[in-house]
């Protein structure tokens, strides 16, 4: 009963293990992508340095990149810098995990159960329309000026994008796949685990990613509000003491850590959702094949 | 084996899709349901597999009423409906929850072998052609060794060549385990090639219009005179001219 079939597509060979895995960018394509991304930042950096060296930009407004680097390296040598970085990372991660965990529970409930949605969603949407920074005075009043109020503020920022993406993700799962689950008599938690959760993973990851971005935004807000340590504190301290070097250094560190955590999340995420038949996956595979 | 007793279906919207449909399918029999679109044949199949409840009447399997999806029924939908995050093998294993792991692998390998996709067991659905994906769906339905196989226009989305191949393929699978098969199609050729009996449905709400035993010898040549005579007769029953 063997049926003649077309030769297997070449890309099959890459998925020999049972675990779905994204076709990773090949070495050449990856180097090319990173290299191209660096070209413009490097040119700007060189221009900036040159402009400072020839005295085109006054150093009390915008110090040269090498001067910024020296300043930060000095702070790193005394260990002071790592203390600031450490506390900021701690706040972002604590807030991110708290906010994401709460959003995962709430979003699963409102996505899966219509009663929960009708009961809870209007309230959550109402809170969402409060600008998150408006909570600051209340949190400080309730939770004090120290870590708890900062972490809570970040968690609130992270909560909404994760919640919204998860809820709408669950609601938009293909009815046809859910029916397959029903044919095999899956319901409740089994249906959630075997059909709804995996199908929702792509939009859940989008939510986590924008949540993480907001987490970084809110950590600055929290630290500007009152802190004695952290990258946000360095910004404020630089302003109050008229030193642009730590300000620019902190901004660059925010950019680096923000990008780094995003890349980690995306890399982990892509491994989990490599099964998607998307335009992006297809164009990347095509590009790899071409190299 | 399978008994549909005076089934009617009225949707919440007020549309009546089926009225007084009764039908019996014997063990190991292949029955094709044909009808023009909108005559409720897919609705009937959804009721038989327990996804929708009838408004009136009942469906029995060996005197047990069907009120929800049952393990002795396997379903193949019009689309493959594979879980895109699972490999072919894991998709086939989908309905085997609760079986011991070793048994799952054994049954899955057997079902994948039946549809001739051993080489693609670790592929993801996005890497399969339409015909291959539908064969995986057939394997998924067969893996639990159902006594009854329900197919809702299983090949209608495929090109003509693939369709012919898969029809033969399905007959080959049927010849081994002889499950009872009830399938919906709007392709009279397909119904004639596969069925022991053809049930013609008509009207809105849909009713059983004719029930023909097809006594053509197997394997059936699609070009011979008897085949064509049946085709003319059934097309005539479908009364395509006054449709509307």
CSV table of C-alpha atoms in Angstrom, one decimal, chain A residues 1-9 11-12 15-22 175-186 190 193-196 198-199 272 274-278 281 285, chain B residues 46 49-52 69-71 73 75 77 79 81-87 89-90 93-95 97 114 119-120 122-124 126-127 129-130 132 135 140-141 144 165 168-169 172-173 176:
chain,number,residue,atom,x,y,z
A,1,UNK,CA,0.0,0.0,0.0
A,2,UNK,CA,3.0,2.2,-0.3
A,3,UNK,CA,2.1,5.4,-2.0
A,4,UNK,CA,4.7,7.1,-4.1
A,5,UNK,CA,5.5,10.5,-2.6
A,6,UNK,CA,7.6,13.4,-3.5
A,7,UNK,CA,11.2,13.4,-2.2
A,8,UNK,CA,11.3,14.8,1.4
A,9,UNK,CA,12.1,18.5,1.5
A,11,UNK,CA,15.0,20.9,5.5
A,12,UNK,CA,13.6,17.8,7.0
A,15,UNK,CA,14.4,18.0,12.6
A,16,UNK,CA,15.5,14.5,13.3
A,17,UNK,CA,14.9,14.7,17.0
A,18,UNK,CA,11.3,14.5,18.2
A,19,UNK,CA,11.5,17.9,19.9
A,20,UNK,CA,10.3,20.7,17.6
A,21,UNK,CA,13.3,23.0,17.1
A,22,UNK,CA,13.7,26.1,15.2
A,175,UNK,CA,-11.8,26.1,17.2
A,176,UNK,CA,-10.9,23.2,14.9
A,177,UNK,CA,-7.9,22.1,17.0
A,178,UNK,CA,-10.1,22.4,20.1
A,179,UNK,CA,-12.6,20.0,18.5
A,180,UNK,CA,-9.8,17.5,17.9
A,181,UNK,CA,-9.2,17.6,21.6
A,182,UNK,CA,-12.9,17.1,22.3
A,183,UNK,CA,-13.0,14.1,19.9
A,184,UNK,CA,-10.4,12.5,22.1
A,185,UNK,CA,-12.4,13.5,25.2
A,186,UNK,CA,-10.1,16.1,26.6
A,190,UNK,CA,-6.1,18.4,30.0
A,193,UNK,CA,-2.3,21.6,28.7
A,194,UNK,CA,-2.5,19.7,25.5
A,195,UNK,CA,-4.1,22.2,23.1
A,196,UNK,CA,-4.7,25.6,24.5
A,198,UNK,CA,0.9,25.2,23.3
A,199,UNK,CA,-1.3,27.0,20.7
A,272,UNK,CA,9.6,26.8,21.9
A,274,UNK,CA,9.9,26.9,16.1
A,275,UNK,CA,6.9,24.8,14.9
A,276,UNK,CA,5.2,27.9,13.6
A,277,UNK,CA,4.7,28.0,9.8
A,278,UNK,CA,5.4,31.7,9.7
A,281,UNK,CA,10.7,31.2,9.8
A,285,UNK,CA,15.2,29.1,6.2
B,46,UNK,CA,-20.9,15.9,13.8
B,49,UNK,CA,-19.3,11.7,16.5
B,50,UNK,CA,-20.7,13.4,19.5
B,51,UNK,CA,-19.4,16.9,18.9
B,52,UNK,CA,-22.9,18.3,18.5
B,69,UNK,CA,-17.3,11.8,21.7
B,70,UNK,CA,-16.7,8.1,22.3
B,71,UNK,CA,-13.5,6.0,22.2
B,73,UNK,CA,-15.2,6.3,17.0
B,75,UNK,CA,-12.9,11.0,13.1
B,77,UNK,CA,-12.1,16.1,9.3
B,79,UNK,CA,-8.8,19.6,7.0
B,81,UNK,CA,-6.3,19.6,11.9
B,82,UNK,CA,-2.9,18.5,13.1
B,83,UNK,CA,-1.3,20.2,16.2
B,84,UNK,CA,1.3,22.4,14.5
B,85,UNK,CA,3.7,22.1,17.5
B,86,UNK,CA,3.8,18.3,17.5
B,87,UNK,CA,5.7,16.0,15.1
B,89,UNK,CA,4.5,10.8,15.5
B,90,UNK,CA,3.3,12.9,18.5
B,93,UNK,CA,-0.1,9.7,19.6
B,94,UNK,CA,-2.4,12.5,20.4
B,95,UNK,CA,-5.4,10.3,21.1
B,97,UNK,CA,-3.4,9.6,26.5
B,114,UNK,CA,-0.3,2.0,7.6
B,119,UNK,CA,10.2,8.5,6.9
B,120,UNK,CA,8.3,11.5,8.0
B,122,UNK,CA,9.8,13.2,13.1
B,123,UNK,CA,8.7,16.0,10.7
B,124,UNK,CA,6.5,18.9,11.8
B,126,UNK,CA,4.5,22.6,8.3
B,127,UNK,CA,6.9,20.4,6.4
B,129,UNK,CA,2.2,18.4,1.7
B,130,UNK,CA,-1.6,18.5,1.9
B,132,UNK,CA,0.7,13.8,3.6
B,135,UNK,CA,-2.7,10.8,5.8
B,140,UNK,CA,-4.3,9.7,14.1
B,141,UNK,CA,-7.9,8.5,13.7
B,144,UNK,CA,-6.9,3.9,18.7
B,165,UNK,CA,-4.4,7.9,-4.5
B,168,UNK,CA,-7.3,3.6,-2.9
B,169,UNK,CA,-5.1,4.0,0.2
B,172,UNK,CA,-6.4,-0.7,1.5
B,173,UNK,CA,-6.5,0.3,5.1
B,176,UNK,CA,-7.1,-5.0,6.9
